[in-house]
Coordinates of C-alpha atoms in Angstrom, one line a residue:
Chain A
M229 CA -41.8 8.3 0.0
S230 CA -41.8 6.2 3.1
E231 CA -40.2 7.8 6.2
D232 CA -38.1 4.7 6.5
V233 CA -36.4 5.3 3.2
L234 CA -33.0 7.0 3.6
F235 CA -31.9 6.9 0.0
Q236 CA -34.1 7.0 -3.1
L237 CA -32.7 6.8 -6.6
N238 CA -35.1 7.6 -9.4
G239 CA -34.1 6.9 -13.0
V240 CA -30.5 7.5 -12.3
S241 CA -28.1 7.2 -15.3
K242 CA -24.4 7.6 -15.7
H243 CA -22.6 8.2 -19.0
F244 CA -19.0 8.9 -19.9
V245 CA -17.8 10.5 -23.1
R246 CA -14.6 9.0 -24.4
G247 CA -13.6 10.7 -27.7
K248 CA -16.6 10.6 -29.9
E249 CA -18.0 7.6 -28.1
E250 CA -20.6 7.8 -25.3
I251 CA -20.3 5.0 -22.8
S252 CA -23.2 4.2 -20.6
I253 CA -22.5 2.8 -17.2
F254 CA -26.1 2.4 -16.2
D255 CA -29.4 3.8 -17.3
N256 CA -32.6 4.6 -15.6
L257 CA -31.7 2.9 -12.4
D258 CA -34.3 2.9 -9.5
M259 CA -33.4 1.9 -6.0
S260 CA -34.3 2.6 -2.4
I261 CA -32.3 2.0 0.7
E262 CA -34.1 2.1 4.0
R263 CA -32.8 3.3 7.4
G264 CA -30.9 0.5 9.2
D265 CA -30.3 -1.4 6.0
F266 CA -27.0 -3.3 5.4
L267 CA -26.8 -3.5 1.6
A268 CA -24.2 -5.3 -0.4
I269 CA -23.7 -4.3 -4.0
M270 CA -22.0 -6.9 -6.1
G271 CA -21.1 -7.2 -9.7
P272 CA -18.3 -7.8 -12.1
S273 CA -15.5 -5.3 -12.7
G274 CA -16.7 -2.3 -14.7
S275 CA -20.4 -2.9 -13.8
G276 CA -20.6 0.5 -12.1
K277 CA -20.7 -0.6 -8.4
T278 CA -18.1 1.9 -7.3
T279 CA -19.6 4.6 -9.5
L280 CA -23.0 4.0 -7.8
L281 CA -21.4 4.2 -4.4
N282 CA -19.6 7.4 -5.3
M283 CA -22.9 8.9 -6.4
L284 CA -24.5 7.9 -3.1
G285 CA -21.6 9.6 -1.3
G286 CA -21.9 12.7 -3.4
V287 CA -18.4 12.5 -4.8
D288 CA -19.7 11.8 -8.3
Q289 CA -22.8 13.2 -10.0
P290 CA -25.3 11.3 -12.1
S291 CA -25.8 12.2 -15.8
G292 CA -29.6 12.0 -15.3
G293 CA -32.2 11.1 -12.8
E294 CA -32.6 12.2 -9.2
I295 CA -31.1 11.1 -5.9
H296 CA -33.0 11.9 -2.7
F297 CA -31.5 11.5 0.8
D298 CA -33.8 11.6 3.8
G299 CA -36.4 13.3 1.7
S300 CA -34.2 16.0 0.1
R301 CA -32.8 16.0 -3.3
V302 CA -28.9 15.9 -3.2
D303 CA -27.8 15.3 -6.8
N304 CA -28.3 19.0 -7.7
L305 CA -26.4 20.4 -4.8
R306 CA -23.4 22.6 -5.4
E307 CA -19.9 21.3 -4.6
S308 CA -19.6 23.2 -1.4
E309 CA -23.1 22.1 -0.3
L310 CA -22.2 18.5 -1.1
T311 CA -19.0 18.8 0.9
R312 CA -21.0 20.0 4.0
W313 CA -23.7 17.3 3.4
R314 CA -21.1 14.6 3.3
A315 CA -19.5 15.9 6.5
H316 CA -22.8 15.6 8.3
N317 CA -24.2 12.4 6.9
I318 CA -21.7 10.1 5.4
G319 CA -18.8 8.0 6.8
F320 CA -16.5 6.5 4.2
I321 CA -14.5 3.2 4.4
F322 CA -12.1 2.6 1.6
Q323 CA -10.4 -0.6 0.3
F324 CA -6.9 0.8 1.0
Y325 CA -8.0 2.5 4.3
N326 CA -6.9 6.0 3.0
L327 CA -5.5 7.0 6.4
M328 CA -3.3 10.0 6.5
P329 CA 0.2 8.5 6.8
M330 CA 1.6 11.4 8.8
L331 CA -1.1 11.5 11.5
N332 CA -1.4 8.9 14.2
A333 CA -4.5 6.8 14.7
A334 CA -6.2 9.2 17.1
R335 CA -5.5 12.2 14.8
N336 CA -6.8 10.2 11.8
V337 CA -10.0 9.4 13.7
E338 CA -10.4 13.0 14.8
L339 CA -10.4 14.4 11.2
P340 CA -14.2 14.4 10.6
L341 CA -14.6 16.1 14.0
L342 CA -12.5 19.0 12.9
L343 CA -15.5 19.9 10.7
T344 CA -17.8 20.2 13.8
K345 CA -17.9 22.8 16.5
L346 CA -16.8 20.3 19.2
S347 CA -14.2 21.5 21.6
R348 CA -10.8 19.8 21.7
A349 CA -11.8 18.0 24.9
Q350 CA -15.1 16.8 23.4
R351 CA -13.3 15.6 20.3
R352 CA -10.8 13.7 22.5
V353 CA -13.7 11.9 24.2
S354 CA -15.4 11.0 20.9
V355 CA -12.1 9.7 19.4
E356 CA -11.5 7.5 22.5
T357 CA -15.0 6.2 22.3
A358 CA -14.7 5.3 18.6
L359 CA -11.3 3.7 19.0
A360 CA -12.6 1.7 22.0
L361 CA -15.5 0.5 19.8
V362 CA -13.1 -0.9 17.2
G363 CA -10.8 -2.3 20.0
L364 CA -7.9 0.0 19.3
N365 CA -7.6 2.3 22.3
D366 CA -4.2 1.1 23.0
R367 CA -3.0 2.0 19.5
A368 CA -4.2 5.6 19.5
R369 CA -0.6 7.0 19.3
H370 CA 0.5 4.6 16.6
M371 CA 1.2 5.8 13.1
P372 CA -0.6 4.0 10.3
N373 CA 2.7 2.3 9.1
Q374 CA 3.0 0.8 12.6
L375 CA -0.4 -0.9 12.3
S376 CA -1.4 -4.1 10.4
G377 CA -3.9 -3.9 7.5
G378 CA -6.7 -5.1 9.7
Q379 CA -5.9 -2.5 12.4
Q380 CA -5.6 0.3 9.8
Q381 CA -9.1 -0.7 8.5
R382 CA -10.4 -0.6 12.0
V383 CA -9.0 2.9 12.4
A384 CA -10.8 3.8 9.2
I385 CA -14.0 2.4 10.6
A386 CA -13.5 4.5 13.8
R387 CA -13.0 7.5 11.6
A388 CA -16.2 6.7 9.6
I389 CA -18.3 6.5 12.8
V390 CA -16.8 9.1 15.0
S391 CA -19.1 11.9 13.9
D392 CA -22.1 9.6 14.2
P393 CA -23.2 9.8 10.5
N394 CA -26.5 8.3 9.3
L395 CA -24.8 6.3 6.5
I396 CA -21.6 4.4 6.1
L397 CA -20.3 3.7 2.6
C398 CA -17.8 1.0 2.2
D399 CA -15.8 0.4 -1.0
E400 CA -14.4 -3.1 -1.0
P401 CA -13.6 -2.8 2.8
T402 CA -12.0 -6.3 3.0
G403 CA -10.4 -6.3 -0.5
D404 CA -6.9 -5.9 0.9
L405 CA -7.3 -8.2 3.9
D406 CA -6.8 -11.9 4.6
R407 CA -10.0 -14.0 5.3
K408 CA -9.7 -14.0 9.1
T409 CA -9.1 -10.3 9.3
A410 CA -11.8 -9.7 6.7
D411 CA -14.3 -11.6 8.8
E412 CA -13.4 -9.5 11.9
I413 CA -14.0 -6.3 9.9
L414 CA -17.3 -7.6 8.5
E415 CA -18.4 -8.6 12.0
M416 CA -17.7 -5.1 13.2
L417 CA -19.7 -3.6 10.4
Q418 CA -22.5 -6.0 11.2
L419 CA -22.3 -4.9 14.8
L420 CA -22.5 -1.3 13.8
N421 CA -25.6 -2.1 11.8
R422 CA -27.4 -4.2 14.3
E423 CA -26.4 -2.6 17.6
H424 CA -25.9 1.0 16.6
G425 CA -28.5 1.2 13.8
K426 CA -26.0 2.5 11.2
T427 CA -27.2 2.2 7.6
I428 CA -24.4 0.5 5.6
V429 CA -23.9 0.2 1.8
M430 CA -21.0 -2.0 0.9
V431 CA -19.5 -2.6 -2.5
T432 CA -17.8 -6.0 -2.7
H433 CA -16.5 -8.6 -5.1
D434 CA -16.5 -11.2 -2.3
P435 CA -19.7 -13.4 -1.9
E436 CA -18.4 -14.2 1.7
A437 CA -18.4 -10.6 2.6
A438 CA -21.9 -10.1 1.1
R439 CA -23.2 -12.8 3.4
Y440 CA -22.8 -10.3 6.3
A441 CA -25.2 -7.9 4.7
K442 CA -29.0 -7.9 5.2
R443 CA -29.5 -8.0 1.4
T444 CA -27.5 -8.0 -1.7
V445 CA -28.1 -6.5 -5.1
H446 CA -26.1 -7.5 -8.3
L447 CA -25.3 -4.8 -10.7
D448 CA -24.4 -6.0 -14.3
K449 CA -24.7 -4.3 -17.7
G450 CA -26.2 -1.3 -16.1
R451 CA -29.1 -3.1 -14.4
F452 CA -29.8 -4.8 -11.1
E453 CA -29.8 -8.5 -12.1
Q454 CA -31.5 -9.9 -9.1
R455 CA -32.3 -9.0 -5.5
E456 CA -32.0 -11.3 -2.6
V457 CA -32.2 -11.1 1.1
A458 CA -29.2 -12.6 3.0
A459 CA -29.7 -14.9 5.8
Chain B
M139 CA -14.5 29.9 11.3
G140 CA -12.9 27.7 14.0
S141 CA -13.7 24.7 12.0
L142 CA -12.2 26.2 8.9
F143 CA -9.1 27.2 10.8
S144 CA -8.8 23.6 12.2
Q145 CA -9.1 22.2 8.7
I146 CA -6.4 24.6 7.3
A147 CA -4.1 23.9 10.2
T148 CA -4.5 20.2 9.9
V149 CA -4.0 20.1 6.1
T150 CA -0.9 22.4 6.5
V151 CA 0.6 20.2 9.2
M152 CA 0.0 17.1 7.1
N153 CA 1.5 18.7 4.0
V154 CA 4.6 19.9 5.9
R155 CA 5.0 16.5 7.6
S156 CA 4.8 14.7 4.3
L157 CA 7.7 16.7 2.9
P158 CA 10.3 13.9 3.5
R159 CA 8.4 11.9 0.9
R160 CA 9.4 14.6 -1.6
L161 CA 12.7 15.4 0.0
W162 CA 14.8 16.1 -3.0
M163 CA 12.3 18.1 -4.9
S164 CA 11.5 20.1 -1.8
L165 CA 15.2 20.7 -1.1
A166 CA 15.6 21.8 -4.7
M167 CA 12.9 24.4 -4.2
V168 CA 14.5 25.6 -0.9
L169 CA 17.9 25.9 -2.5
A170 CA 16.6 27.7 -5.6
S171 CA 14.9 30.2 -3.4
A172 CA 18.0 30.5 -1.3
V173 CA 20.3 31.2 -4.2
V174 CA 18.0 33.8 -5.7
V175 CA 17.6 35.6 -2.4
A176 CA 21.4 35.4 -1.6
I177 CA 22.2 36.9 -5.0
L178 CA 19.8 39.7 -4.7
L179 CA 21.1 40.5 -1.2
A180 CA 24.7 40.4 -2.3
F181 CA 24.1 43.0 -5.0
L182 CA 22.0 45.2 -2.8
A183 CA 24.6 44.9 0.0
M184 CA 27.3 45.9 -2.4
A185 CA 25.4 48.9 -3.7
R186 CA 24.4 49.9 -0.2
G187 CA 28.0 49.6 1.1
F188 CA 29.4 51.7 -1.8
E189 CA 26.6 54.3 -1.4
R190 CA 27.3 54.6 2.3
T191 CA 31.0 54.9 1.7
M192 CA 30.5 57.7 -0.7
D193 CA 27.8 59.4 1.3
G194 CA 29.9 59.3 4.4
A195 CA 32.7 61.2 2.7
G196 CA 30.8 64.3 2.1
S197 CA 30.0 67.0 4.5
E198 CA 27.1 69.5 4.1
G199 CA 29.3 72.1 5.8
T200 CA 32.1 71.9 3.3
A201 CA 32.1 73.3 -0.2
I202 CA 34.1 71.8 -3.0
L203 CA 35.1 74.0 -5.9
M204 CA 36.3 72.5 -9.2
R205 CA 36.9 73.9 -12.7
E206 CA 33.8 74.5 -14.7
G207 CA 32.8 71.2 -16.5
A208 CA 35.0 69.0 -14.5
A209 CA 33.0 65.9 -13.5
S210 CA 35.4 64.8 -10.9
E211 CA 38.5 66.0 -9.0
I212 CA 40.9 64.3 -11.5
N213 CA 39.6 66.5 -14.4
S214 CA 39.9 69.8 -12.5
V215 CA 42.7 72.4 -12.4
I216 CA 42.7 75.5 -10.2
S217 CA 45.4 78.1 -10.2
R218 CA 46.9 79.7 -7.1
E219 CA 45.3 83.0 -8.1
Q220 CA 41.9 81.4 -8.1
V221 CA 42.6 79.9 -4.7
N222 CA 43.4 83.3 -3.4
L223 CA 40.1 84.7 -4.8
V224 CA 38.1 81.9 -3.2
E225 CA 39.8 82.5 0.2
A226 CA 38.7 86.1 0.1
S227 CA 35.1 85.2 -0.7
P228 CA 32.3 85.8 1.9
G229 CA 30.4 82.8 3.2
I230 CA 33.6 80.9 4.2
A231 CA 34.3 80.2 7.9
R232 CA 37.4 81.7 9.4
D233 CA 39.5 81.2 12.5
A234 CA 42.5 83.0 14.0
E235 CA 44.7 81.7 11.1
G236 CA 42.4 82.9 8.4
P237 CA 39.8 81.3 6.1
L238 CA 39.2 77.5 6.5
V239 CA 40.2 76.6 3.0
S240 CA 42.1 73.6 1.8
P241 CA 43.7 73.6 -1.7
E242 CA 44.1 69.9 -2.7
L243 CA 45.8 67.9 -5.4
Y244 CA 44.6 64.5 -6.5
V245 CA 46.9 62.2 -8.4
I246 CA 46.7 58.6 -9.3
V247 CA 49.3 56.1 -8.2
D248 CA 49.6 52.3 -8.5
G249 CA 49.2 49.7 -5.7
I250 CA 49.0 45.9 -5.7
K251 CA 45.7 44.6 -4.6
K252 CA 45.9 41.7 -2.1
S253 CA 42.8 40.0 -3.5
T254 CA 44.0 39.8 -7.2
D255 CA 47.7 40.4 -6.8
S256 CA 47.3 42.9 -9.7
E257 CA 47.9 46.6 -10.0
A258 CA 45.1 49.0 -9.3
N259 CA 44.8 52.8 -9.1
I260 CA 44.9 54.5 -5.7
A261 CA 44.3 58.2 -5.1
L262 CA 47.2 60.2 -3.6
R263 CA 45.7 63.3 -2.2
G264 CA 47.9 66.3 -1.4
L265 CA 46.5 68.5 1.4
N266 CA 47.7 70.5 4.3
A267 CA 47.0 70.4 8.1
R268 CA 43.8 72.6 7.6
G269 CA 42.5 70.1 5.0
M270 CA 43.0 67.3 7.4
A271 CA 41.3 69.2 10.2
M272 CA 38.3 69.9 8.0
R273 CA 37.6 66.1 7.9
E274 CA 36.0 66.1 11.3
N275 CA 35.6 62.3 11.4
M276 CA 39.4 61.7 10.7
Q277 CA 41.2 59.6 13.3
L278 CA 44.8 58.6 13.4
L279 CA 44.7 54.8 14.0
E280 CA 48.4 54.2 14.0
G281 CA 51.7 56.1 13.7
R282 CA 51.7 59.9 13.2
L283 CA 50.8 62.6 10.7
F284 CA 53.1 63.3 7.8
T285 CA 55.7 66.1 8.3
P286 CA 55.0 69.0 5.9
G287 CA 57.8 69.3 3.3
T288 CA 58.8 65.7 3.4
N289 CA 58.1 62.5 1.4
E290 CA 56.0 61.1 4.1
M291 CA 52.4 60.0 3.8
I292 CA 49.6 58.5 5.8
V293 CA 47.4 55.8 4.4
G294 CA 43.6 55.2 4.7
A295 CA 42.6 52.1 6.6
G296 CA 40.8 50.8 3.4
V297 CA 44.1 51.0 1.5
L298 CA 45.9 49.1 4.2
R299 CA 43.2 46.4 4.1
E300 CA 43.1 46.0 0.3
F301 CA 46.6 46.7 -0.9
D302 CA 50.0 45.3 -0.2
G303 CA 53.0 47.3 1.0
F304 CA 51.4 50.2 2.9
A305 CA 52.1 49.2 6.5
V306 CA 53.6 51.9 8.8
G307 CA 57.3 52.1 8.2
D308 CA 57.1 50.7 4.6
E309 CA 58.8 52.6 1.8
V310 CA 56.7 52.9 -1.3
R311 CA 57.9 53.8 -4.8
F312 CA 55.7 55.7 -7.2
G313 CA 57.7 56.2 -10.4
K314 CA 61.0 57.9 -9.4
N315 CA 59.7 59.0 -6.0
V316 CA 60.0 57.0 -2.8
W317 CA 57.6 57.7 0.0
R318 CA 57.6 56.5 3.6
V319 CA 54.4 55.5 5.3
V320 CA 54.2 57.1 8.8
G321 CA 50.6 56.6 9.8
V322 CA 47.2 55.0 9.2
F323 CA 44.0 57.0 9.4
S324 CA 40.3 56.3 9.4
T325 CA 37.4 58.5 8.4
S326 CA 34.6 56.2 9.7
G327 CA 34.5 54.0 6.6
S328 CA 34.1 56.9 4.1
A329 CA 35.7 57.1 0.6
F330 CA 38.7 59.1 2.1
E331 CA 39.9 55.8 3.6
S332 CA 40.7 54.6 0.1
E333 CA 43.3 57.4 -0.3
L334 CA 46.9 58.2 0.5
W335 CA 47.5 61.6 2.0
A336 CA 50.6 63.6 1.8
D337 CA 51.7 67.3 1.8
V338 CA 50.2 69.2 -1.0
K339 CA 53.3 71.2 -1.7
V340 CA 55.5 68.1 -2.0
I341 CA 53.1 66.6 -4.5
Q342 CA 53.0 69.9 -6.5
S343 CA 56.8 69.7 -6.7
L344 CA 57.2 66.0 -7.5
Y345 CA 54.4 65.9 -10.1
D346 CA 55.4 69.3 -11.7
R347 CA 52.1 71.0 -10.9
G348 CA 53.7 74.3 -10.1
S349 CA 51.4 76.2 -7.8
S350 CA 48.1 74.8 -9.2
V351 CA 45.8 72.5 -7.4
Q352 CA 42.8 70.5 -8.5
T353 CA 40.1 71.3 -5.9
V354 CA 39.5 73.7 -3.2
R355 CA 37.6 72.7 -0.1
A356 CA 36.1 75.5 2.0
K357 CA 34.4 75.3 5.3
L358 CA 31.1 77.1 5.0
E359 CA 30.0 79.8 7.5
N360 CA 26.5 78.3 7.4
P361 CA 26.3 74.6 6.4
G362 CA 24.7 74.1 3.1
D363 CA 24.7 77.8 2.2
L364 CA 26.5 78.1 -1.0
A365 CA 24.9 81.4 -2.1
P366 CA 27.8 83.8 -1.1
L367 CA 30.4 81.6 -2.9
E368 CA 28.1 81.3 -6.0
K369 CA 27.7 85.1 -6.0
T370 CA 31.5 85.5 -5.8
I371 CA 32.0 83.1 -8.7
E372 CA 29.3 84.9 -10.7
Q373 CA 30.8 88.3 -10.2
E374 CA 34.5 87.4 -10.7
P375 CA 35.3 86.5 -14.3
R376 CA 38.6 84.8 -13.3
L377 CA 36.7 82.2 -11.3
N378 CA 35.5 79.8 -14.0
L379 CA 34.6 77.3 -11.2
E380 CA 31.7 75.4 -10.0
V381 CA 30.8 75.0 -6.4
Q382 CA 28.7 72.3 -4.6
T383 CA 28.6 70.9 -1.2
E384 CA 31.0 68.0 -0.6
Q385 CA 28.0 65.9 0.3
A386 CA 26.3 66.5 -3.1
Y387 CA 29.6 65.8 -4.9
F388 CA 30.1 62.4 -3.3
A389 CA 26.4 61.5 -3.5
G390 CA 26.7 62.1 -7.3
Q391 CA 29.8 59.9 -7.4
G392 CA 28.0 57.2 -5.4
K393 CA 25.1 57.2 -7.9
Q394 CA 27.4 55.7 -10.5
L395 CA 27.1 52.4 -8.7
Q396 CA 23.4 52.4 -8.4
Y397 CA 23.5 50.3 -11.6
M398 CA 24.8 47.6 -9.2
A399 CA 21.4 47.5 -7.4
I400 CA 19.5 47.7 -10.7
F401 CA 21.7 45.0 -12.2
G402 CA 21.2 42.9 -9.1
R403 CA 17.5 43.2 -9.2
V404 CA 17.4 42.3 -12.9
I405 CA 19.6 39.3 -12.3
S406 CA 17.5 38.3 -9.3
F407 CA 14.3 38.7 -11.3
V408 CA 15.6 36.4 -14.1
M409 CA 16.9 33.9 -11.6
A410 CA 13.6 34.1 -9.7
L411 CA 11.8 33.1 -12.9
G412 CA 14.0 30.0 -13.2
A413 CA 13.4 29.2 -9.5
L414 CA 9.7 29.7 -10.0
A415 CA 9.7 27.1 -12.8
G416 CA 11.4 24.6 -10.5
A417 CA 9.2 25.5 -7.6
L418 CA 6.0 25.2 -9.7
N419 CA 7.2 21.7 -10.7
T420 CA 7.8 20.8 -7.1
M421 CA 4.4 22.0 -6.0
Y422 CA 2.5 20.3 -8.9
T423 CA 4.4 17.1 -7.9
S424 CA 3.3 17.6 -4.3
V425 CA -0.3 17.9 -5.3
A426 CA 0.0 14.7 -7.5
D427 CA 1.8 12.9 -4.6
R428 CA -1.0 13.9 -2.2
A429 CA -3.9 13.2 -4.5
R430 CA -5.3 10.4 -2.5
E431 CA -5.0 12.4 0.8
I432 CA -6.6 15.4 -0.8
A433 CA -9.4 13.3 -2.2
T434 CA -10.0 11.5 1.1
L435 CA -10.1 14.7 3.0
R436 CA -12.5 16.2 0.5
A437 CA -14.7 13.0 0.7
L438 CA -14.7 13.4 4.5
G439 CA -16.0 16.9 4.1
F440 CA -13.0 19.1 4.2
S441 CA -13.5 22.2 2.1
S442 CA -11.7 22.9 -1.1
F443 CA -10.4 26.1 0.5
S444 CA -8.5 24.1 3.1
A445 CA -6.9 22.1 0.3
F446 CA -5.9 25.4 -1.3
C447 CA -4.5 26.9 1.8
G448 CA -2.6 23.8 2.8
T449 CA -0.8 23.6 -0.6
L450 CA -0.1 27.3 -0.6
A451 CA 1.2 27.1 3.0
E452 CA 3.5 24.3 2.0
A453 CA 5.0 26.4 -0.9
L454 CA 5.4 29.4 1.4
V455 CA 7.1 27.2 4.1
L456 CA 9.6 25.9 1.5
A457 CA 10.2 29.3 0.0
I458 CA 10.6 31.0 3.3
A459 CA 13.0 28.3 4.4
G460 CA 15.0 29.1 1.2
G461 CA 14.7 32.8 1.9
L462 CA 16.1 32.3 5.5
L463 CA 18.9 30.1 4.2
G464 CA 19.7 32.6 1.4
S465 CA 19.7 35.5 3.9
L466 CA 21.8 33.7 6.3
A467 CA 24.3 32.7 3.6
A468 CA 24.4 36.3 2.3
F469 CA 24.9 37.7 5.8
L470 CA 27.6 35.2 6.7
F471 CA 29.5 35.5 3.4
F472 CA 28.9 39.1 2.4
D473 CA 28.1 41.3 5.4
G474 CA 31.3 43.4 6.1
L475 CA 33.1 41.9 3.1
N476 CA 35.8 44.3 1.9
A477 CA 35.7 45.1 -1.8
S478 CA 37.0 47.9 -4.0
T479 CA 35.9 49.2 -7.3
F480 CA 36.4 52.2 -9.5
G481 CA 35.1 55.4 -8.1
G482 CA 34.4 58.6 -10.0
S483 CA 38.1 59.5 -10.5
F484 CA 39.4 56.2 -11.9
T485 CA 40.8 55.2 -8.6
Q486 CA 39.8 52.3 -6.4
V487 CA 37.2 53.1 -3.7
V488 CA 37.4 50.6 -0.9
F489 CA 34.0 49.8 0.7
R490 CA 32.3 47.1 2.8
F491 CA 29.2 45.2 1.8
E492 CA 26.5 46.3 4.1
M493 CA 23.7 43.9 5.0
S494 CA 21.0 45.9 6.8
P495 CA 17.6 44.7 8.1
D496 CA 15.7 46.5 5.3
L497 CA 17.7 44.5 2.7
L498 CA 17.0 41.3 4.6
L499 CA 13.3 42.3 4.5
Q500 CA 13.6 42.7 0.7
G501 CA 15.0 39.2 0.5
A502 CA 12.1 37.9 2.6
W503 CA 9.6 39.6 0.3
L504 CA 11.3 38.0 -2.7
A505 CA 11.0 34.5 -1.0
L506 CA 7.4 35.2 -0.2
V507 CA 6.6 36.1 -3.8
I508 CA 8.3 33.0 -5.1
G509 CA 6.4 30.9 -2.5
F510 CA 3.1 32.6 -3.3
V511 CA 3.3 32.3 -7.1
S512 CA 4.7 28.8 -7.1
G513 CA 2.0 27.7 -4.6
F514 CA -1.0 29.5 -6.0
F515 CA -1.6 27.6 -9.2
P516 CA -0.9 24.1 -7.8
A517 CA -3.1 25.0 -4.8
W518 CA -5.8 26.1 -7.2
R519 CA -5.6 22.7 -8.9
A520 CA -5.7 20.9 -5.6
A521 CA -8.8 22.9 -4.6
R522 CA -10.6 22.6 -7.9
L523 CA -9.9 18.9 -8.7
P524 CA -13.1 17.0 -8.4
V525 CA -12.9 14.4 -5.6
I526 CA -13.7 11.5 -8.0
V527 CA -10.9 12.6 -10.4
A528 CA -8.5 12.9 -7.5
F529 CA -9.4 9.4 -6.4
R530 CA -8.9 8.2 -10.0
N531 CA -5.5 9.9 -10.3
A532 CA -4.4 8.4 -7.0
A533 CA -5.4 4.9 -8.0

């Protein structure tokens, strides 16, 4: 395995059992994601894009095959080990932001840092840096319901990067935003990828959004239909 | 450890702050806990108050003699001859006037209770000056003592509180006999305060008791030492009496109302089961309501233990709030509340509900148990729910 490969999927499959019927989402899927990549995963509803993303993030387990992260196998880790692994390596960005409604922006951003040994003062500095990066320093004390959708997603991005993870997983990050705001968010992700070297995997329906990625893969009927490199 | 503590603290704060989203269900849990705790405390305070009233009446230094087999003063008869034999017994304290012995009569009269405006039994005790002197905690609160040989009486402070028509100067009619109230006495809240006291000889005459009495109280030479009296009774065939300390007698009478405490605990237990069902529903709803938050935190790397602790803490906060509310309500409404009930001799014993710190502690424990049980299983669900399932449920 090349040292540049961050994620390697070998023969990964995912099946659901509904009643007596076994439903296959995908079978024998191979894939590799290199460090510094910005990958968009596209495909129709039900194609398994989000399932794949959840498996990369360790919140869902494959039915078969192996997933390696940074040279180590992660699909067979126990729940508690996966939780620690996620805390150290993954930043999540969700379609509906998933901010904690009863915490202000700064406290939301601070959440991943509570899993570290940083002191309160160190955490405050990191939160301020992350919020500055997404241009929301002046909204640190605002509650989520006092922020627009775009601002909430920027807080979510700050939360995803505050602990400096290797990988950022985005599930339809612009699905709930208007075009202009969506472009701002995508530019921010692109900046994180290009300037800060973050590896980003983004699931999206939106071809416009996919254009911001370095490459796009299409998942349909359990297979990658085609691979292309974005401009 | 610091990280785990931070996680738990953060999840707990978030859960508590999100309570307004589930305001009515949370309030229902608080109220259910409050009602259960208040009811438990009310019963315990009642039982405690009654027990204290009965215990306070008895002295270890006074012996009470009743006819063999008599369960209470009302069932006993003692002749003048037997009183004389008792007075001559060793083991009884004496002063310049002779043995400290009080032959007493105990009859039942009617009074009108203020609370229900209905008739209830009151004890009319006949005794002499030595008998009053033997009640060391007796204090005259108002008026004067009755004059021996007259239809005068003094009333206990409990009777004055609970019954109509016993103020100083009032004339009270029992059957054909008219009595004048000349004083009010206290015995530090003991059962004697539920009695009317008058001259024993006048009562013997008015109630055709001849020279007989019902009990004899005797001051013991050595407090608690009944052996000389018991020996006298054993050796003298005319003394078919039983002797015990006054303290033991009243403690036995007080035990009758221990069923109150048991009944209260049973009622509270049954109600606690109902409250638990409601509380469990509240907490399961809370977990469902917070599914997205729980899943997000777990995805960010928060441990399942922090999700468990956060949910459990929420349940404990609600139940403890209910416990405090219930304790406060019980304290405000019941502490010091006057009540009366049947004592051992078919007469009303006036007592006060007594809310003591140890009872409040019992209420707090009950609230904690409700909180813990109602929080444990939903917390377990919150902790064990796979992140992907939680996301799916929240969608």
